[in-house]
Short mmCIF file of C-alpha atoms and ligand atoms in Angstrom, two decimals:
data_model
loop_
_atom_site.label_atom_id
_atom_site.label_comp_id
_atom_site.label_asym_id
_atom_site.label_seq_id
_atom_site.Cartn_x
_atom_site.Cartn_y
_atom_site.Cartn_z
CA MET A 140 -29.88 257.26 -3.77
CA ARG A 141 -27.52 256.54 -0.89
CA ALA A 142 -24.94 259.31 -0.30
CA GLU A 143 -21.70 257.73 0.95
CA HIS A 144 -19.19 259.93 2.70
CA GLN A 145 -15.52 259.05 2.73
CA GLY A 146 -14.36 257.67 6.07
CA ASP A 147 -17.97 257.41 7.23
CA ASP A 148 -18.71 254.70 9.77
CA PRO A 149 -21.83 252.65 8.99
CA ALA A 150 -23.72 254.04 12.02
CA ALA A 151 -23.18 257.62 10.83
CA ALA A 152 -24.42 256.70 7.36
CA VAL A 153 -27.51 254.97 8.74
CA ALA A 154 -28.13 257.91 11.08
CA ARG A 155 -28.01 260.32 8.19
CA GLU A 156 -30.43 258.28 6.11
CA LEU A 157 -32.81 257.85 9.05
CA ALA A 158 -32.64 261.59 9.78
CA GLU A 159 -33.85 262.22 6.24
CA VAL A 160 -36.91 260.11 7.08
CA VAL A 161 -37.84 261.22 10.60
CA GLY A 162 -35.86 264.43 11.15
CA ALA A 163 -32.49 264.58 12.92
CA GLU A 164 -34.06 265.31 16.32
CA HIS A 165 -35.76 261.91 16.24
CA VAL A 166 -32.58 259.92 15.63
CA LEU A 167 -31.00 259.48 19.06
CA ALA A 168 -27.30 258.71 19.01
CA ASP A 169 -26.06 260.16 22.31
CA PRO A 170 -25.38 257.20 24.68
CA ASP A 171 -27.01 258.99 27.64
CA VAL A 172 -30.17 259.66 25.66
CA ARG A 173 -30.21 256.10 24.30
CA ALA A 174 -29.65 254.51 27.70
CA PRO A 175 -33.32 254.24 28.87
CA PHE A 176 -34.19 252.52 25.57
CA GLU A 177 -31.38 249.99 26.04
CA ARG A 178 -32.44 248.46 29.37
CA ASP A 179 -35.77 246.77 30.15
CA TRP A 180 -38.18 247.55 33.00
CA THR A 181 -36.82 244.76 35.22
CA GLY A 182 -33.18 245.76 34.75
CA ARG A 183 -32.36 242.15 33.84
CA PHE A 184 -32.16 242.51 30.06
CA GLY A 185 -30.54 244.93 27.65
CA GLY A 186 -27.65 245.81 25.40
CA PRO A 187 -26.37 248.57 23.16
CA ALA A 188 -28.39 250.03 20.29
CA MET A 189 -26.70 251.59 17.29
CA LEU A 190 -29.33 254.35 17.37
CA VAL A 191 -32.87 254.96 18.55
CA VAL A 192 -35.30 256.23 15.93
CA ARG A 193 -38.74 257.70 16.60
CA PRO A 194 -40.99 257.69 13.50
CA LYS A 195 -44.25 259.67 13.54
CA SER A 196 -46.30 257.87 10.88
CA THR A 197 -46.79 254.50 9.23
CA ALA A 198 -45.05 255.86 6.11
CA GLU A 199 -42.05 256.86 8.23
CA VAL A 200 -41.94 253.40 9.84
CA ALA A 201 -41.96 251.83 6.36
CA ALA A 202 -39.12 254.13 5.25
CA VAL A 203 -37.11 253.34 8.42
CA VAL A 204 -37.52 249.62 7.72
CA GLY A 205 -36.43 250.26 4.13
CA VAL A 206 -33.22 252.00 5.25
CA CYS A 207 -32.40 249.21 7.71
CA ALA A 208 -33.23 246.42 5.25
CA ALA A 209 -30.98 247.97 2.60
CA ARG A 210 -28.13 248.17 5.09
CA GLY A 211 -28.82 244.79 6.77
CA VAL A 212 -29.27 246.49 10.14
CA PRO A 213 -31.64 244.65 12.51
CA LEU A 214 -34.47 246.47 14.27
CA VAL A 215 -35.90 246.08 17.76
CA THR A 216 -39.36 247.58 18.19
CA GLN A 217 -40.14 249.28 21.48
CA GLY A 218 -43.39 250.75 22.80
CA GLY A 219 -43.66 251.71 26.46
CA ASN A 220 -40.77 249.38 27.45
CA THR A 221 -42.87 247.84 30.23
CA GLY A 222 -42.50 244.32 28.84
CA LEU A 223 -41.06 241.89 31.36
CA VAL A 224 -39.23 239.36 29.14
CA GLY A 225 -36.57 241.53 27.48
CA GLY A 226 -38.23 241.59 24.05
CA ALA A 227 -38.17 245.35 23.54
CA VAL A 228 -34.46 245.95 24.13
CA PRO A 229 -31.30 244.90 22.26
CA ALA A 230 -29.42 241.76 23.25
CA PRO A 231 -26.16 242.15 25.18
CA ALA A 232 -23.30 243.19 22.89
CA ASP A 233 -21.73 239.72 22.84
CA ARG A 234 -24.99 238.19 21.63
CA SER A 235 -25.77 240.72 18.86
CA ARG A 236 -26.20 239.03 15.50
CA ALA A 237 -22.83 238.26 13.94
CA GLY A 238 -21.89 240.65 11.15
CA THR A 239 -24.62 243.22 11.75
CA GLY A 240 -23.67 244.58 15.14
CA ALA A 241 -26.03 246.53 17.35
CA PRO A 242 -29.63 246.98 16.20
CA ILE A 243 -31.67 250.13 15.76
CA VAL A 244 -34.40 250.56 18.37
CA VAL A 245 -37.61 251.76 16.72
CA SER A 246 -39.58 253.61 19.38
CA THR A 247 -43.27 253.82 18.52
CA VAL A 248 -44.21 256.45 21.10
CA ARG A 249 -44.80 259.15 18.46
CA LEU A 250 -47.39 256.97 16.68
CA ASP A 251 -49.84 258.47 19.12
CA GLY A 252 -52.91 259.32 17.02
CA LEU A 253 -56.20 258.32 18.63
CA GLU A 254 -59.31 258.58 16.46
CA PRO A 255 -62.66 259.59 17.97
CA VAL A 256 -64.52 256.63 19.45
CA ASP A 257 -66.96 255.07 16.98
CA THR A 258 -69.92 254.88 19.36
CA VAL A 259 -72.16 253.12 16.84
CA ALA A 260 -69.75 250.20 16.46
CA ALA A 261 -68.25 250.54 19.98
CA GLN A 262 -64.74 250.57 18.51
CA VAL A 263 -61.75 252.86 18.36
CA THR A 264 -58.64 253.08 16.16
CA ALA A 265 -55.47 253.86 18.08
CA GLY A 266 -51.90 254.42 16.95
CA ALA A 267 -49.37 251.90 18.24
CA GLY A 268 -47.84 254.46 20.60
CA VAL A 269 -51.09 255.37 22.35
CA THR A 270 -50.96 254.34 26.00
CA LEU A 271 -53.54 252.03 27.53
CA ALA A 272 -54.58 254.84 29.90
CA ARG A 273 -55.46 257.06 26.92
CA VAL A 274 -57.56 254.31 25.34
CA GLN A 275 -59.32 253.77 28.66
CA ALA A 276 -59.98 257.51 29.08
CA ALA A 277 -61.32 257.87 25.53
CA ALA A 278 -63.61 254.87 26.02
CA ALA A 279 -64.86 256.22 29.36
CA ALA A 280 -65.60 259.63 27.82
CA ALA A 281 -67.87 257.79 25.36
CA SER A 282 -69.56 255.83 28.19
CA LEU A 283 -67.73 252.67 27.15
CA ALA A 284 -64.74 250.78 28.54
CA PHE A 285 -61.73 248.89 27.23
CA GLY A 286 -61.64 245.18 28.06
CA VAL A 287 -57.97 244.95 29.07
CA ASP A 288 -56.38 246.57 32.10
CA VAL A 289 -52.82 246.26 33.43
CA ALA A 290 -51.07 248.15 36.22
CA ALA A 291 -48.59 249.58 33.70
CA ARG A 292 -51.49 251.39 32.00
CA ASP A 293 -49.78 254.82 31.97
CA SER A 294 -46.83 253.56 29.88
CA ALA A 295 -47.85 250.34 28.10
CA THR A 296 -48.82 251.05 24.50
CA VAL A 297 -51.39 249.61 22.13
CA GLY A 298 -48.61 248.26 19.88
CA GLY A 299 -46.82 246.57 22.75
CA MET A 300 -50.05 245.13 24.08
CA VAL A 301 -50.97 243.75 20.67
CA ALA A 302 -47.47 242.34 20.17
CA THR A 303 -47.51 240.59 23.55
CA ASN A 304 -51.22 239.68 23.59
CA ALA A 305 -51.32 241.34 27.02
CA GLY A 306 -53.56 239.77 29.62
CA GLY A 307 -54.01 241.62 32.87
CA LEU A 308 -56.72 242.06 35.43
CA HIS A 309 -59.92 241.54 33.43
CA VAL A 310 -59.17 238.48 31.28
CA LEU A 311 -61.69 236.56 33.36
CA ARG A 312 -64.46 238.74 31.94
CA HIS A 313 -63.31 240.07 28.56
CA GLY A 314 -60.42 237.86 27.42
CA ALA A 315 -56.87 239.00 26.64
CA MET A 316 -55.78 241.57 24.06
CA ARG A 317 -56.43 239.16 21.20
CA ALA A 318 -60.14 239.29 21.96
CA GLN A 319 -60.17 243.10 21.71
CA VAL A 320 -58.31 243.37 18.39
CA LEU A 321 -60.54 243.66 15.32
CA GLY A 322 -57.71 244.58 12.99
CA VAL A 323 -54.16 245.78 12.81
CA GLU A 324 -52.04 247.98 10.57
CA ALA A 325 -48.40 246.93 10.38
CA VAL A 326 -45.20 247.39 8.43
CA LEU A 327 -43.61 244.10 7.39
CA ALA A 328 -39.89 243.42 7.07
CA ASP A 329 -39.89 244.24 3.35
CA GLY A 330 -41.37 247.68 4.07
CA SER A 331 -44.85 246.78 2.80
CA VAL A 332 -47.88 247.92 4.81
CA VAL A 333 -50.78 245.61 5.67
CA SER A 334 -53.83 247.39 7.00
CA ARG A 335 -57.12 245.99 8.37
CA LEU A 336 -58.64 248.90 10.28
CA SER A 337 -62.21 248.85 8.93
CA GLY A 338 -63.53 247.25 12.11
CA LEU A 339 -65.71 244.74 10.27
CA VAL A 340 -66.83 242.22 12.84
CA LYS A 341 -67.33 239.57 10.17
CA ASP A 342 -64.69 239.31 7.46
CA ASN A 343 -63.83 235.85 6.16
CA THR A 344 -61.45 236.68 3.36
CA GLY A 345 -58.53 234.40 4.02
CA TYR A 346 -55.68 234.39 6.50
CA ASP A 347 -56.20 236.69 9.47
CA LEU A 348 -52.93 238.62 9.33
CA SER A 349 -54.00 240.88 12.19
CA GLN A 350 -54.40 237.98 14.59
CA LEU A 351 -51.12 236.51 13.35
CA LEU A 352 -49.42 239.69 14.55
CA VAL A 353 -51.11 239.50 17.95
CA GLY A 354 -48.62 237.83 20.27
CA SER A 355 -45.85 237.84 17.63
CA GLU A 356 -43.60 239.92 19.92
CA GLY A 357 -42.33 242.22 17.17
CA THR A 358 -40.86 239.34 15.14
CA LEU A 359 -43.24 239.45 12.15
CA GLY A 360 -43.97 243.16 11.70
CA ILE A 361 -44.10 246.56 13.35
CA VAL A 362 -47.66 247.32 14.41
CA THR A 363 -48.49 250.95 13.64
CA ALA A 364 -52.19 251.03 14.63
CA ALA A 365 -55.01 248.80 15.83
CA ARG A 366 -58.79 248.79 15.63
CA LEU A 367 -60.05 247.89 19.10
CA ARG A 368 -63.33 246.58 20.39
CA LEU A 369 -64.86 248.44 23.35
CA VAL A 370 -67.21 247.01 25.97
CA PRO A 371 -70.09 248.53 27.94
CA ALA A 372 -68.97 250.76 30.80
CA PRO A 373 -70.20 249.31 34.07
CA ALA A 374 -72.54 251.60 35.98
CA GLU A 375 -71.49 250.11 39.31
CA THR A 376 -68.26 248.48 40.44
CA VAL A 377 -67.47 246.88 43.77
CA VAL A 378 -64.16 245.50 45.04
CA ALA A 379 -63.63 243.14 47.98
CA LEU A 380 -60.37 242.12 49.60
CA LEU A 381 -60.66 238.82 51.43
CA GLY A 382 -58.29 237.24 53.95
CA LEU A 383 -58.09 233.46 53.50
CA PRO A 384 -56.17 230.42 54.75
CA GLY A 385 -54.62 229.68 51.34
CA THR A 386 -54.87 229.02 47.62
CA ALA A 387 -57.39 226.18 47.84
CA GLN A 388 -59.86 228.39 49.71
CA ALA A 389 -59.28 231.25 47.25
CA LEU A 390 -60.15 228.92 44.38
CA ALA A 391 -63.31 227.84 46.19
CA VAL A 392 -64.34 231.50 46.59
CA VAL A 393 -63.73 232.16 42.88
CA ASP A 394 -65.79 229.09 42.00
CA THR A 395 -68.70 230.35 44.11
CA LEU A 396 -68.53 233.92 42.80
CA ARG A 397 -68.42 232.72 39.19
CA ARG A 398 -71.70 230.91 39.77
CA LYS A 399 -73.49 233.44 41.96
CA VAL A 400 -72.42 236.96 40.97
CA GLU A 401 -72.91 238.45 37.53
CA GLY A 402 -70.03 240.56 36.32
CA LEU A 403 -67.10 238.99 38.17
CA GLN A 404 -64.21 240.62 36.32
CA ALA A 405 -61.13 240.12 38.50
CA ALA A 406 -59.91 237.51 40.98
CA GLU A 407 -56.36 238.20 42.11
CA LEU A 408 -54.39 236.29 44.72
CA PHE A 409 -51.39 237.29 46.81
CA PHE A 410 -49.80 236.08 50.02
CA ALA A 411 -48.70 237.37 53.43
CA GLY A 412 -45.05 237.87 52.37
CA GLY A 413 -46.07 239.91 49.32
CA LEU A 414 -48.44 242.04 51.38
CA ASP A 415 -45.73 242.81 53.95
CA LEU A 416 -43.34 243.77 51.15
CA VAL A 417 -45.89 246.05 49.44
CA ARG A 418 -46.83 247.66 52.74
CA SER A 419 -43.27 248.47 53.71
CA HIS A 420 -42.38 249.61 50.16
CA ALA A 421 -45.46 251.81 49.73
CA GLY A 422 -46.11 252.75 53.35
CA LEU A 423 -49.64 251.32 53.40
CA PRO A 424 -51.70 250.36 56.46
CA ALA A 425 -52.92 246.79 57.01
CA PRO A 426 -55.99 246.13 54.85
CA LEU A 427 -57.73 243.92 57.45
CA PRO A 428 -57.85 243.84 61.28
CA ARG A 429 -55.65 240.73 61.37
CA ALA A 430 -53.12 239.01 59.12
CA TRP A 431 -54.01 236.05 56.85
CA PRO A 432 -51.84 233.59 54.91
CA ALA A 433 -53.48 234.56 51.60
CA TYR A 434 -55.51 237.46 50.18
CA LEU A 435 -57.95 237.51 47.28
CA VAL A 436 -59.04 240.73 45.56
CA VAL A 437 -62.27 240.33 43.62
CA GLU A 438 -63.97 242.93 41.45
CA CYS A 439 -67.54 242.73 40.19
CA ALA A 440 -69.01 245.28 37.80
CA GLY A 441 -72.18 245.63 35.82
CA LEU A 442 -75.04 247.75 34.61
CA HIS A 443 -76.85 246.74 37.81
CA ASP A 444 -75.25 247.14 41.23
CA PRO A 445 -73.43 243.84 41.98
CA SER A 446 -72.85 244.64 45.67
CA GLY A 447 -76.01 242.85 46.94
CA PRO A 448 -75.30 239.54 45.17
CA LEU A 449 -71.60 239.81 46.15
CA ALA A 450 -72.47 240.39 49.82
CA ASP A 451 -74.90 237.44 49.74
CA ALA A 452 -72.32 235.17 48.14
CA LEU A 453 -69.63 236.17 50.66
CA GLU A 454 -72.05 235.64 53.54
CA GLY A 455 -72.88 232.21 52.16
CA LEU A 456 -69.17 231.39 52.27
CA GLY A 457 -69.16 232.11 56.00
CA LEU A 458 -66.20 234.47 55.92
CA PRO A 459 -65.72 236.28 59.24
CA ASP A 460 -66.03 240.10 59.27
CA GLU A 461 -62.35 240.47 60.08
CA ALA A 462 -61.56 238.73 56.78
CA THR A 463 -63.43 241.14 54.52
CA ALA A 464 -62.94 244.70 53.30
CA VAL A 465 -65.32 246.03 50.65
CA ALA A 466 -65.00 249.24 48.59
CA PHE A 467 -67.68 250.93 46.53
CA ASP A 468 -66.35 254.34 45.46
CA ALA A 469 -63.38 254.81 43.13
CA PRO A 470 -60.83 256.08 45.70
CA SER A 471 -61.64 253.24 48.14
CA ARG A 472 -61.45 250.69 45.33
CA ALA A 473 -58.04 252.04 44.28
CA ARG A 474 -56.87 251.75 47.90
CA LEU A 475 -57.70 248.02 47.94
CA TRP A 476 -56.27 247.43 44.47
CA ALA A 477 -52.96 249.03 45.53
CA TYR A 478 -52.13 246.00 47.69
CA ARG A 479 -52.20 243.83 44.57
CA GLU A 480 -51.08 246.24 41.85
CA ARG A 481 -47.99 247.48 43.67
CA HIS A 482 -46.43 244.01 43.94
CA THR A 483 -44.36 244.48 40.76
CA GLU A 484 -42.58 247.66 41.86
CA ALA A 485 -42.21 246.39 45.45
CA ILE A 486 -40.47 243.22 44.20
CA SER A 487 -38.11 245.27 42.02
CA SER A 488 -37.16 247.35 45.05
CA LEU A 489 -35.44 244.20 46.41
CA GLY A 490 -33.18 243.74 43.38
CA VAL A 491 -33.31 242.47 39.81
CA PRO A 492 -36.08 239.84 39.79
CA HIS A 493 -36.43 236.60 37.85
CA LYS A 494 -40.05 236.86 36.66
CA LEU A 495 -41.87 233.74 35.50
CA ASP A 496 -45.50 234.14 34.49
CA VAL A 497 -47.06 230.74 34.19
CA THR A 498 -50.49 229.15 33.85
CA LEU A 499 -51.61 225.88 35.34
CA PRO A 500 -54.80 223.92 34.96
CA GLN A 501 -57.07 225.74 37.46
CA GLY A 502 -57.54 222.56 39.53
CA ARG A 503 -53.78 222.19 40.12
CA LEU A 504 -52.97 225.71 41.34
CA ALA A 505 -52.85 224.81 45.05
CA GLU A 506 -50.63 221.81 44.33
CA PHE A 507 -48.39 224.03 42.16
CA GLU A 508 -48.09 226.68 44.86
CA ALA A 509 -46.68 224.16 47.34
CA ALA A 510 -44.42 222.54 44.72
CA VAL A 511 -43.00 225.81 43.41
CA ARG A 512 -42.07 226.97 46.91
CA ARG A 513 -40.03 223.76 47.30
CA ALA A 514 -38.54 223.99 43.80
CA VAL A 515 -37.36 227.57 44.27
CA GLU A 516 -35.79 226.85 47.67
CA GLU A 517 -33.95 223.90 46.11
CA ALA A 518 -32.75 225.75 42.99
CA ALA A 519 -31.96 229.06 44.68
CA PRO A 520 -31.56 228.49 48.43
CA GLY A 521 -31.99 231.64 50.50
CA SER A 522 -33.60 233.63 47.67
CA THR A 523 -36.81 235.63 48.16
CA LEU A 524 -39.89 234.19 46.45
CA VAL A 525 -42.94 236.38 45.91
CA LEU A 526 -45.97 234.69 44.39
CA PHE A 527 -49.11 236.40 43.21
CA GLY A 528 -51.34 236.30 40.20
CA HIS A 529 -54.52 236.23 38.23
CA VAL A 530 -55.91 233.20 40.00
CA GLY A 531 -59.19 233.40 38.10
CA ASP A 532 -57.20 232.59 34.93
CA GLY A 533 -54.97 229.93 36.52
CA ASN A 534 -52.06 232.38 36.18
CA PHE A 535 -49.36 232.61 38.87
CA HIS A 536 -46.55 235.18 38.75
CA VAL A 537 -43.45 233.56 40.26
CA ASN A 538 -40.90 236.22 41.25
CA VAL A 539 -37.50 235.27 42.62
CA VAL A 540 -34.94 237.79 43.85
CA GLY A 541 -31.46 236.60 44.75
CA PRO A 542 -29.84 234.73 41.84
CA GLY A 543 -27.76 236.88 39.48
CA PRO A 544 -29.40 237.98 36.21
CA ASP A 545 -27.53 235.35 34.15
CA ASP A 546 -28.02 232.48 36.60
CA ASP A 547 -31.09 230.76 35.19
CA ALA A 548 -31.16 227.66 37.41
CA VAL A 549 -34.30 228.83 39.14
CA ASP A 550 -36.01 229.73 35.85
CA ASP A 551 -35.21 226.22 34.61
CA ALA A 552 -36.57 224.56 37.75
CA VAL A 553 -39.84 226.52 37.72
CA LEU A 554 -40.51 226.17 34.00
CA ARG A 555 -39.83 222.42 34.08
CA LEU A 556 -42.17 222.05 37.05
CA VAL A 557 -44.89 223.95 35.18
CA THR A 558 -44.44 221.77 32.12
CA ALA A 559 -44.57 218.59 34.20
CA MET A 560 -47.86 219.83 35.63
CA ASP A 561 -49.42 220.45 32.18
CA GLY A 562 -49.11 224.22 32.40
CA SER A 563 -47.69 226.88 30.10
CA ILE A 564 -44.33 228.64 30.52
CA SER A 565 -45.92 231.98 29.62
CA ALA A 566 -49.42 233.04 30.53
CA GLU A 567 -49.20 236.64 29.34
CA HIS A 568 -45.76 238.27 29.20
CA GLY A 569 -44.54 236.21 26.25
CA ILE A 570 -41.25 234.46 25.53
CA GLY A 571 -39.04 237.44 24.64
CA ARG A 572 -35.37 236.86 25.30
CA ALA A 573 -36.08 235.53 28.79
CA LYS A 574 -37.72 232.20 27.96
CA MET A 575 -36.52 231.39 24.46
CA ARG A 576 -34.40 228.50 25.72
CA TRP A 577 -37.50 226.82 27.15
CA LEU A 578 -39.87 227.29 24.21
CA PRO A 579 -39.42 223.62 23.16
CA LEU A 580 -40.99 222.68 26.50
CA ALA A 581 -44.18 224.44 25.40
CA ARG A 582 -44.29 223.84 21.64
CA SER A 583 -43.85 220.63 19.64
CA ALA A 584 -41.17 220.23 16.99
CA ALA A 585 -43.90 220.51 14.33
CA GLU A 586 -45.20 223.75 15.81
CA LEU A 587 -41.72 225.25 16.12
CA SER A 588 -40.96 224.32 12.55
CA ALA A 589 -44.19 225.95 11.32
CA MET A 590 -43.41 229.07 13.35
CA ARG A 591 -39.87 229.23 11.91
CA ARG A 592 -41.21 228.84 8.36
CA LEU A 593 -43.69 231.68 8.96
CA LYS A 594 -40.88 233.86 10.28
CA ALA A 595 -38.68 233.00 7.30
CA ALA A 596 -41.48 233.79 4.86
CA LEU A 597 -42.26 237.21 6.32
CA ASP A 598 -38.77 238.20 7.47
CA PRO A 599 -36.27 236.13 5.46
CA SER A 600 -33.25 238.18 6.59
CA GLY A 601 -34.25 238.01 10.26
CA LEU A 602 -34.28 241.81 10.63
CA LEU A 603 -37.13 242.14 13.11
CA ASN A 604 -36.36 241.50 16.80
CA PRO A 605 -33.59 238.93 16.24
CA GLY A 606 -33.08 236.72 19.28
CA VAL A 607 -36.64 237.27 20.50
CA LEU A 608 -39.15 234.38 20.69
CA LEU A 609 -37.50 232.12 18.07
P1 FAD B 791 -42.77 246.97 25.13
O1 FAD B 791 -42.27 246.55 26.44
O2 FAD B 791 -42.18 248.18 24.55
O3 FAD B 791 -42.60 245.76 24.09
C1 FAD B 791 -43.03 244.47 24.42
C2 FAD B 791 -42.86 243.55 23.21
O4 FAD B 791 -43.70 243.99 22.14
C3 FAD B 791 -41.45 243.56 22.64
O5 FAD B 791 -41.17 242.29 22.08
C4 FAD B 791 -41.52 244.59 21.53
O6 FAD B 791 -40.55 244.38 20.51
C5 FAD B 791 -42.93 244.38 21.00
N1 FAD B 791 -43.55 245.61 20.49
C6 FAD B 791 -43.79 246.77 21.15
N2 FAD B 791 -44.43 247.63 20.35
C7 FAD B 791 -44.59 247.00 19.16
C8 FAD B 791 -45.18 247.37 17.92
N3 FAD B 791 -45.73 248.57 17.73
N4 FAD B 791 -45.15 246.49 16.90
C9 FAD B 791 -44.58 245.26 17.06
N5 FAD B 791 -44.01 244.86 18.21
C10 FAD B 791 -44.02 245.72 19.24
N6 FAD B 791 -48.59 242.31 31.15
C11 FAD B 791 -49.70 241.55 31.14
O7 FAD B 791 -49.96 240.84 30.18
N7 FAD B 791 -50.57 241.58 32.20
C12 FAD B 791 -50.37 242.36 33.28
O8 FAD B 791 -51.14 242.34 34.23
C13 FAD B 791 -49.21 243.19 33.30
N8 FAD B 791 -48.98 244.02 34.33
C14 FAD B 791 -47.83 244.76 34.35
C15 FAD B 791 -47.60 245.60 35.43
C16 FAD B 791 -46.44 246.33 35.49
C17 FAD B 791 -46.19 247.24 36.67
C18 FAD B 791 -45.48 246.24 34.45
C19 FAD B 791 -44.21 247.04 34.47
C20 FAD B 791 -45.72 245.43 33.36
C21 FAD B 791 -46.89 244.68 33.30
N9 FAD B 791 -47.18 243.84 32.21
C22 FAD B 791 -48.32 243.11 32.19
C23 FAD B 791 -46.23 243.73 31.11
C24 FAD B 791 -46.39 244.81 30.01
O9 FAD B 791 -47.03 245.95 30.49
C25 FAD B 791 -47.12 244.26 28.82
O10 FAD B 791 -46.37 243.20 28.25
C26 FAD B 791 -47.40 245.29 27.73
O11 FAD B 791 -48.19 244.70 26.75
C27 FAD B 791 -46.13 245.84 27.09
O12 FAD B 791 -46.44 247.03 26.39
P2 FAD B 791 -45.29 248.04 25.99
O13 FAD B 791 -45.85 249.09 25.11
O14 FAD B 791 -44.58 248.52 27.18
O15 FAD B 791 -44.35 247.08 25.12
C1 MLT B 792 -49.13 241.76 37.00
O1 MLT B 792 -50.05 240.95 36.90
O2 MLT B 792 -49.12 242.64 37.88
C2 MLT B 792 -48.07 241.69 36.01
O3 MLT B 792 -48.18 240.75 35.04
C3 MLT B 792 -46.74 242.20 36.35
C4 MLT B 792 -45.84 241.23 37.02
O4 MLT B 792 -45.86 240.04 36.72
O5 MLT B 792 -45.03 241.68 37.85
ZN1 ZN B 793 -50.03 239.66 35.26
#
């Protein structure tokens, strides 16, 4: 029964009811304590939360949803808050849903249970708040590996990665998060719990609710745990950083390596401007004896040492010695990877970035690179453009620093260019709040209508992540 107190404001009443569920110390009301949960990683998105609540179990999540549903208070689910499209933070105050005011942020970080690795099935069940780094470490301790890797591995959580269908550095080899998810446990908007954590590889018993939740960006349910597929741990890994004239040559190298080297698992492109920025931000030496217009990082891994076939393939490409750095041991590999992985933080050191993660048909990447440089200069003259990406997947990250956070002219120009070139407006980060306006460029009216009907069926009051995705 709800205990009303005279003169109580609604936030105090909700706080009291939530405290009964999770304990008062896990209901955060102090504005200074709430602040980091109210702003996203890029600094571009955010708004006030009524409260932040940190449940410890699936039952507590269900009870939190029950309290909010009864009071008509919307919820925003947040994992590691490393998402780059504003989906894990409240909308600005003036855009909060009319009548309901600021949402509650549900932080999943205390859903951090990690079961022992099932070595027979090569699977593991992880709570939504478990970080990617913990999953990777647990897999490695069992002589296995996890198929997805992103630079935000120390903070990004299983729940967030499921909800965004995270991509990352190894999609080329193992696919994105969707391919690793065998089942999900989640709390739906009515407080009911759906759970598919048995890990059955074959299970044709109707709609796949787990896969429906993958990539749903917190709009259909709160993921509380996931059953994840693990892959063989490579015995040997080799990384090469190559200096090249440009994107077309990088694509040619990837094409050759795909054919000639078993275990190609990453092919990442960046450019001279990005390298200079990373070097001055991180204080790193030049990776090669001379500068090149473009750089490709490739990683090959397998049960057998891939370094011989990789060396043969690179020799066959006729790359000069001064264009190649190769690393075999873990510290040397990490040194080469740093030039690519530290782009995100280096870009943010320049200001609040506009981040557009797009995919193009592989064969049009070089054409896109030239066109996007022109489009950005036209839409945001004098801004700084930093391009890099998972070139093996046709995925470019277009980063623009200069225009104010609310000036979306450059976003519009880039996303329309991508659409005109048969690409997708989001390769891996999702739609969030950042790209909602452009979703009709990517999805037909029939698809949008089906998506809206699904949302209405599972969350008729629109409580979960309002203003995200749809
Ligand atoms: P959050 O940011 O907390 O949330 C992201 C979205 O998921 C939000 O919509 C949120 O509401 C929802 N959500 C979170 N948890 C749950 C849950 N339990 N149930 C339901 N919904 C939930 N992404 C890539 O794809 N590839 C990359 O290579 C990559 N590299 C990155 C590198 C850096 C340095 C950074 C900062 C980010 C990078 N990202 C990358 C983006 C980010 O790490 C991923 O989107 C990641 O999946 C987000 O996880 P998170 O736990 O931080 O989620
Ligand atoms: C990456 O590939 O490093 C990420 O997706 C992060 C980014 O786009 O900055
Ligand atoms: Zn990426």
